Short mmCIF file of C-alpha atoms in Angstrom, two decimals:
data_model
loop_
_atom_site.label_atom_id
_atom_site.label_comp_id
_atom_site.label_asym_id
_atom_site.label_seq_id
_atom_site.Cartn_x
_atom_site.Cartn_y
_atom_site.Cartn_z
CA ARG A 73 171.21 130.92 231.60
CA LEU A 74 173.72 127.75 231.56
CA TYR A 75 175.03 129.03 228.35
CA LEU A 76 175.98 132.42 229.44
CA LYS A 77 177.16 131.20 232.67
CA ASP A 78 179.43 128.94 230.87
CA ARG A 79 180.48 131.82 228.35
CA PHE A 80 180.90 134.40 231.09
CA ARG A 81 183.56 131.66 232.92
CA ARG A 82 185.28 130.59 229.64
CA PHE A 83 185.85 134.52 228.49
CA GLY A 84 184.96 136.68 231.30
CA ILE A 85 187.67 135.46 233.54
CA PRO A 86 190.54 135.53 231.23
CA LEU A 87 189.40 138.88 230.26
CA LEU A 88 189.27 140.42 233.76
CA VAL A 89 192.75 138.63 234.39
CA PHE A 90 194.39 140.00 231.68
CA LEU A 91 192.82 143.72 232.08
CA PHE A 92 194.03 144.04 235.82
CA VAL A 93 196.95 141.64 236.20
CA VAL A 94 198.60 140.76 232.63
CA ILE A 95 198.11 143.67 230.11
CA PRO A 96 199.37 146.45 232.36
CA PRO A 97 203.05 145.04 232.78
CA LEU A 98 203.34 144.78 228.83
CA MET A 99 201.81 148.52 228.43
CA TYR A 100 204.23 149.45 230.83
CA ALA A 101 207.30 148.06 229.01
CA TYR A 102 205.75 149.96 226.03
CA PHE A 103 205.54 152.77 227.94
CA LEU A 104 209.28 153.09 229.13
CA ASN A 105 210.62 151.79 225.67
CA PHE A 106 208.61 153.43 222.97
CA ARG A 107 207.16 156.77 224.67
CA PRO A 108 209.23 159.69 225.35
CA TYR A 109 207.96 160.89 228.68
CA GLY A 110 210.83 159.43 230.97
CA PRO A 111 211.18 157.18 233.65
CA ILE A 112 208.10 156.35 236.09
CA GLY A 113 207.30 153.70 238.54
CA PHE A 114 204.96 150.73 237.69
CA PHE A 115 202.50 152.00 240.36
CA ASP A 116 202.11 155.38 239.12
CA TYR A 117 201.90 154.42 235.53
CA TYR A 118 199.36 151.74 236.74
CA ILE A 119 197.04 154.53 238.33
CA HIS A 120 197.62 157.50 236.26
CA TYR A 121 198.19 156.18 232.63
CA TYR A 122 196.94 152.52 232.51
CA TRP A 123 193.47 153.43 234.36
CA GLY A 124 193.68 157.27 233.73
CA ILE A 125 192.90 157.96 237.59
CA GLY A 126 193.66 161.55 238.13
CA GLY A 127 195.69 161.48 234.98
CA VAL A 128 195.18 163.77 232.17
CA SER A 129 196.20 162.44 228.49
CA PRO A 130 199.49 164.40 227.45
CA GLU A 131 199.16 166.78 224.29
CA ASP A 132 201.66 164.52 222.14
CA TRP A 133 200.19 161.11 223.62
CA ARG A 134 200.96 158.27 221.23
CA GLY A 135 197.99 156.06 221.69
CA PRO A 136 196.53 153.58 220.59
CA ALA A 137 193.99 155.09 223.10
CA TRP A 138 193.85 157.10 226.37
CA PRO A 139 194.17 155.62 229.08
CA ASP A 140 196.20 152.44 228.38
CA ARG A 141 193.41 149.84 229.63
CA GLN A 142 192.75 147.46 227.26
CA PHE A 143 192.51 143.60 226.70
CA GLY A 144 195.20 143.18 224.21
CA HIS A 145 194.79 140.18 221.81
CA LEU A 146 191.83 139.01 223.99
CA TRP A 147 189.41 141.74 222.07
CA PHE A 148 188.42 138.72 220.01
CA ILE A 149 186.83 136.52 223.13
CA GLU A 150 185.70 139.80 224.39
CA MET A 151 183.41 140.40 221.22
CA LEU A 152 182.65 136.68 221.26
CA LEU A 153 181.19 136.98 224.93
CA VAL A 154 179.10 140.18 223.25
CA TYR A 155 177.93 138.08 220.39
CA ALA A 156 177.04 135.34 222.85
CA VAL A 157 174.92 137.93 224.73
CA ILE A 158 173.15 139.20 221.99
CA TYR A 159 172.33 135.62 220.36
CA THR A 160 170.98 134.64 223.78
CA GLY A 161 168.74 137.67 223.96
CA TRP A 162 167.59 136.98 220.52
CA ARG A 163 166.48 133.29 221.46
CA SER A 164 165.03 134.39 224.36
CA LEU A 165 162.71 137.16 222.64
CA ARG A 166 162.08 134.70 219.50
CA HIS A 167 160.57 132.01 222.48
CA ARG A 168 158.42 134.84 224.12
CA LEU A 169 156.92 136.01 220.52
CA HIS A 170 156.66 132.16 219.41
CA ILE A 171 158.91 133.12 216.08
CA VAL A 172 159.55 129.90 214.40
CA TRP A 173 162.98 129.37 212.84
CA PRO A 174 162.65 129.27 208.76
CA ARG A 175 162.64 125.48 207.50
CA PRO A 176 166.05 124.13 206.31
CA PHE A 177 167.18 125.30 203.24
CA ARG A 178 170.01 124.06 200.98
CA PHE A 179 173.29 126.05 200.31
CA PRO A 180 172.38 129.19 198.20
CA GLY A 181 174.02 129.52 194.49
CA LEU A 182 175.93 132.49 193.07
CA PRO A 183 172.63 134.52 192.50
CA VAL A 184 172.10 134.78 196.26
CA TRP A 185 175.99 134.96 197.32
CA LEU A 186 176.93 137.57 195.01
CA PRO A 187 174.64 140.12 196.48
CA ILE A 188 175.40 139.15 199.90
CA ILE A 189 179.00 139.72 199.02
CA ALA A 190 178.63 143.28 197.40
CA ALA A 191 176.43 144.46 200.33
CA VAL A 192 179.14 143.70 203.26
CA ALA A 193 181.76 144.91 200.73
CA ALA A 194 179.54 148.26 200.38
CA LEU A 195 178.93 148.25 203.99
CA THR A 196 182.82 147.97 204.63
CA TYR A 197 183.43 150.62 202.29
CA TRP A 198 180.95 152.96 204.17
CA VAL A 199 182.26 152.44 207.56
CA ARG A 200 185.79 152.79 206.69
CA LEU A 201 185.14 156.31 205.03
CA SER A 202 185.30 157.52 209.05
CA HIS A 203 186.48 154.40 210.72
CA PRO A 204 189.64 153.18 208.92
CA VAL A 205 191.50 149.89 209.30
CA TYR A 206 193.42 149.44 212.44
CA ASP A 207 191.45 152.40 214.05
CA TRP A 208 190.53 150.69 217.45
CA ALA A 209 188.19 152.49 220.39
CA ALA A 210 187.02 151.45 223.39
CA TYR A 211 182.99 152.04 223.14
CA PHE A 212 181.03 152.26 226.18
CA SER A 213 184.65 152.34 227.69
CA VAL A 214 184.51 148.67 227.95
CA ILE A 215 183.98 147.21 224.28
CA GLN A 216 187.40 147.18 222.63
CA LEU A 217 186.32 147.02 218.64
CA SER A 218 187.78 148.09 215.32
CA LEU A 219 184.54 149.06 213.38
CA ALA A 220 185.99 148.79 210.02
CA ASP A 221 185.81 145.01 210.47
CA LEU A 222 182.43 144.72 211.97
CA PRO A 223 180.53 144.32 208.67
CA ARG A 224 182.55 141.32 208.01
CA ASP A 225 182.74 139.81 211.29
CA LEU A 226 178.94 140.42 211.58
CA ALA A 227 178.50 138.60 208.27
CA CYS A 228 180.62 135.70 209.28
CA LEU A 229 178.73 135.21 212.75
CA LEU A 230 175.31 135.03 210.76
CA LEU A 231 176.90 132.69 208.08
CA GLY A 232 178.32 130.32 210.90
CA ILE A 233 174.51 129.95 212.28
CA MET A 234 173.18 129.89 209.03
CA ALA A 235 175.56 126.84 208.19
CA PHE A 236 174.74 125.22 211.41
CA ARG A 237 171.20 125.34 211.29
CA ASN A 238 171.09 123.72 207.82
CA ASP A 239 173.76 121.44 208.27
CA TRP A 240 175.55 122.85 205.50
CA LEU A 241 179.16 121.55 206.64
CA ARG A 242 177.93 117.77 206.08
CA LYS A 243 175.76 118.55 203.43
CA LEU A 244 177.79 120.96 200.93
CA PRO A 245 178.90 119.07 197.74
CA SER A 246 183.00 118.93 197.64
CA ALA A 247 182.71 120.61 194.19
CA THR A 248 180.75 123.46 195.68
CA GLY A 249 183.27 124.12 198.43
CA TYR A 250 186.54 123.64 196.38
CA GLY A 251 185.01 126.36 193.97
CA TRP A 252 184.91 128.53 196.88
CA LEU A 253 188.36 127.74 197.95
CA ALA A 254 189.47 128.47 194.64
CA VAL A 255 187.90 131.73 195.24
CA GLY A 256 189.74 132.64 198.14
CA MET A 257 193.34 131.25 197.25
CA GLY A 258 192.87 133.05 193.89
CA GLY A 259 192.28 136.20 195.94
CA ALA A 260 195.28 135.63 198.26
CA ALA A 261 197.50 134.91 195.38
CA ILE A 262 196.26 138.51 193.39
CA PHE A 263 197.21 140.23 196.42
CA ILE A 264 200.56 138.89 197.20
CA ALA A 265 201.69 139.21 193.54
CA CYS A 266 200.32 142.59 193.32
CA ASP A 267 202.47 143.27 196.73
CA LEU A 268 205.54 141.49 195.84
CA THR A 269 205.41 143.81 192.53
CA GLY A 270 204.99 147.03 194.08
CA HIS A 271 201.22 147.40 193.02
CA SER A 272 199.58 146.85 196.17
CA PHE A 273 195.92 147.95 196.34
CA PHE A 274 195.70 147.71 200.41
CA SER A 275 193.70 150.60 201.45
CA ALA A 276 192.78 151.62 205.40
CA GLY A 277 189.80 153.51 204.07
CA GLY A 278 188.84 156.73 202.71
CA ARG A 279 187.22 158.00 199.26
CA GLU A 280 190.09 156.46 197.11
CA ARG A 281 189.73 154.00 194.24
CA ASN A 282 191.85 151.40 196.07
CA ALA A 283 189.33 151.59 199.20
CA VAL A 284 186.64 150.26 196.85
CA ILE A 285 188.89 147.50 195.45
CA TYR A 286 190.31 146.47 198.59
CA ALA A 287 186.74 146.43 200.23
CA ILE A 288 185.60 144.13 197.16
CA TRP A 289 188.78 141.89 197.46
CA GLU A 290 188.78 141.56 201.18
CA THR A 291 185.10 140.28 201.12
CA LEU A 292 185.44 138.05 198.50
CA THR A 293 188.25 136.41 199.53
CA CYS A 294 187.02 135.94 202.97
CA PHE A 295 184.02 134.24 202.02
CA GLY A 296 185.71 132.01 199.46
CA PHE A 297 188.00 130.58 202.47
CA CYS A 298 185.27 130.57 204.70
CA LEU A 299 183.23 128.73 202.57
CA GLY A 300 185.94 126.48 200.94
CA LEU A 301 188.36 125.35 203.82
CA PRO A 302 185.85 123.63 205.89
CA ILE A 303 185.13 121.23 202.94
CA LEU A 304 188.84 120.69 202.24
CA PHE A 305 189.31 119.74 206.02
CA ARG A 306 186.24 117.64 206.15
CA ASP A 307 187.05 115.81 203.03
CA PHE A 308 190.77 115.21 203.97
CA PHE A 309 191.43 115.71 207.65
CA ASP A 310 188.37 114.62 209.34
CA GLY A 311 190.23 112.23 211.64
CA ARG A 312 191.14 112.18 215.39
CA ASN A 313 193.78 110.59 217.58
CA ARG A 314 195.37 111.29 221.07
CA ILE A 315 197.92 114.05 219.88
CA THR A 316 195.12 116.00 217.85
CA ASP A 317 192.54 115.43 220.93
CA TRP A 318 195.56 117.07 223.53
CA LEU A 319 196.46 119.81 220.75
CA SER A 320 192.57 120.46 220.75
CA ALA A 321 191.98 120.63 224.30
CA ALA A 322 195.02 123.02 224.64
CA SER A 323 194.62 125.33 221.99
CA TYR A 324 192.24 127.94 223.62
CA GLY A 325 194.45 128.01 226.61
CA VAL A 326 197.50 128.74 224.11
CA TYR A 327 195.51 131.64 222.54
CA VAL A 328 194.81 133.25 226.07
CA ILE A 329 198.35 132.95 227.32
CA HIS A 330 200.36 133.14 224.47
CA LEU A 331 200.99 137.05 224.24
CA PRO A 332 203.35 137.85 227.22
CA ILE A 333 205.51 134.79 226.33
CA VAL A 334 206.03 136.02 222.79
CA VAL A 335 206.61 139.45 224.35
CA MET A 336 209.30 138.33 226.90
CA LEU A 337 211.02 136.11 224.28
CA GLN A 338 210.93 139.03 221.95
CA TYR A 339 212.67 141.25 224.51
CA ALA A 340 215.08 138.30 225.46
CA LEU A 341 216.42 138.41 221.94
CA ALA A 342 216.36 141.69 221.24
CA SER A 343 219.88 142.30 221.60
CA ALA A 344 221.34 138.98 219.99
CA ARG A 345 223.40 138.70 216.70
CA LEU A 346 220.37 137.13 214.67
CA GLY A 347 218.51 138.77 211.68
CA ALA A 348 214.91 139.52 211.72
CA VAL A 349 213.91 136.02 210.28
CA GLU A 350 216.10 133.99 212.42
CA LYS A 351 214.62 136.14 215.57
CA PHE A 352 211.10 135.38 214.29
CA LEU A 353 211.61 131.53 213.81
CA VAL A 354 213.15 131.17 217.37
CA VAL A 355 210.57 133.16 218.89
CA ALA A 356 207.79 131.50 216.94
CA LEU A 357 209.00 127.82 217.62
CA THR A 358 209.60 128.60 221.22
CA ALA A 359 206.58 130.14 222.30
CA VAL A 360 204.30 127.75 220.56
CA LEU A 361 206.08 124.75 222.49
CA LEU A 362 206.38 126.66 225.82
CA SER A 363 202.64 127.88 225.44
CA PHE A 364 201.36 124.26 225.00
CA PHE A 365 203.43 123.04 227.86
CA LEU A 366 202.25 125.69 230.47
CA VAL A 367 198.66 125.24 229.41
CA VAL A 368 199.00 121.31 229.84
CA LEU A 369 200.18 121.94 233.40
CA LEU A 370 197.60 124.55 234.35
CA ARG A 371 195.12 122.09 232.70
CA ARG A 372 195.65 119.37 235.38
CA SER A 373 193.48 121.69 237.52
CA ALA A 374 190.02 120.81 237.23
CA ARG A 375 189.08 124.27 237.99
CA VAL A 376 191.66 125.68 235.50
CA ARG A 377 190.02 123.29 233.10
CA LYS A 378 186.77 125.08 233.35
CA VAL A 379 188.00 128.27 232.07
CA VAL A 380 190.75 127.21 229.56
#
């Protein structure tokens, strides 16, 4: 109960604030600037298009879904909250049924990992036959989810649980970690090289050959980075100081609030006589600094610190 109370406070409060207050103005700006339905007052938009109350989806509605209500980038913490509830339910069931965790075991070798990676890649390909990449939906009218990524996400969640339970982050030999990191970096290099030479094998889904190749590449590269990067940071960046503690404490809050800041900066620079790269650099640098500054100010309140 204490765990879920903390998760609902840390995740649930930002979700509700953004759903009711922050996301509507952003979607309203999108509605006015990128949809051909003419001007409309914010209140009318909020009621009829954002919440869909008394409104009917236009025949040429340009999604991503109807109505416009959504969590935006906070879909990620929404899914963390869903996983937290499921995990807590499993722990409770395990306790009631007296199911004992398996004894700790060493980090598996390739003969174990390769079938796992193949299974995740195959499941990813199968899901994307009907739910391609970037295809989002609100399941149960609440859960904002892209099913195309669900096999990989669940695999990473289970991998994290296994790593914690078996203390792999501390015990894994450096050579093993760097081997997996090489797999991840090699996969990334291959994709970039193919893309730059006009031979990209990206595929959103379907039955084409590239859909198989991309699902295998994505899964293998993801596992390589997930198993390798933590070891790199363990060996070379396992330190802390006042600055890193300060940045760490503010990082979650920055993730939560950065989106409206980025959007406002983009609108402010839209007519500036700058190239795309220059605009990106100005927006990125300013947004990072401004987001951290605002979060530090907000966290001076003890109540805010309990949330972000």
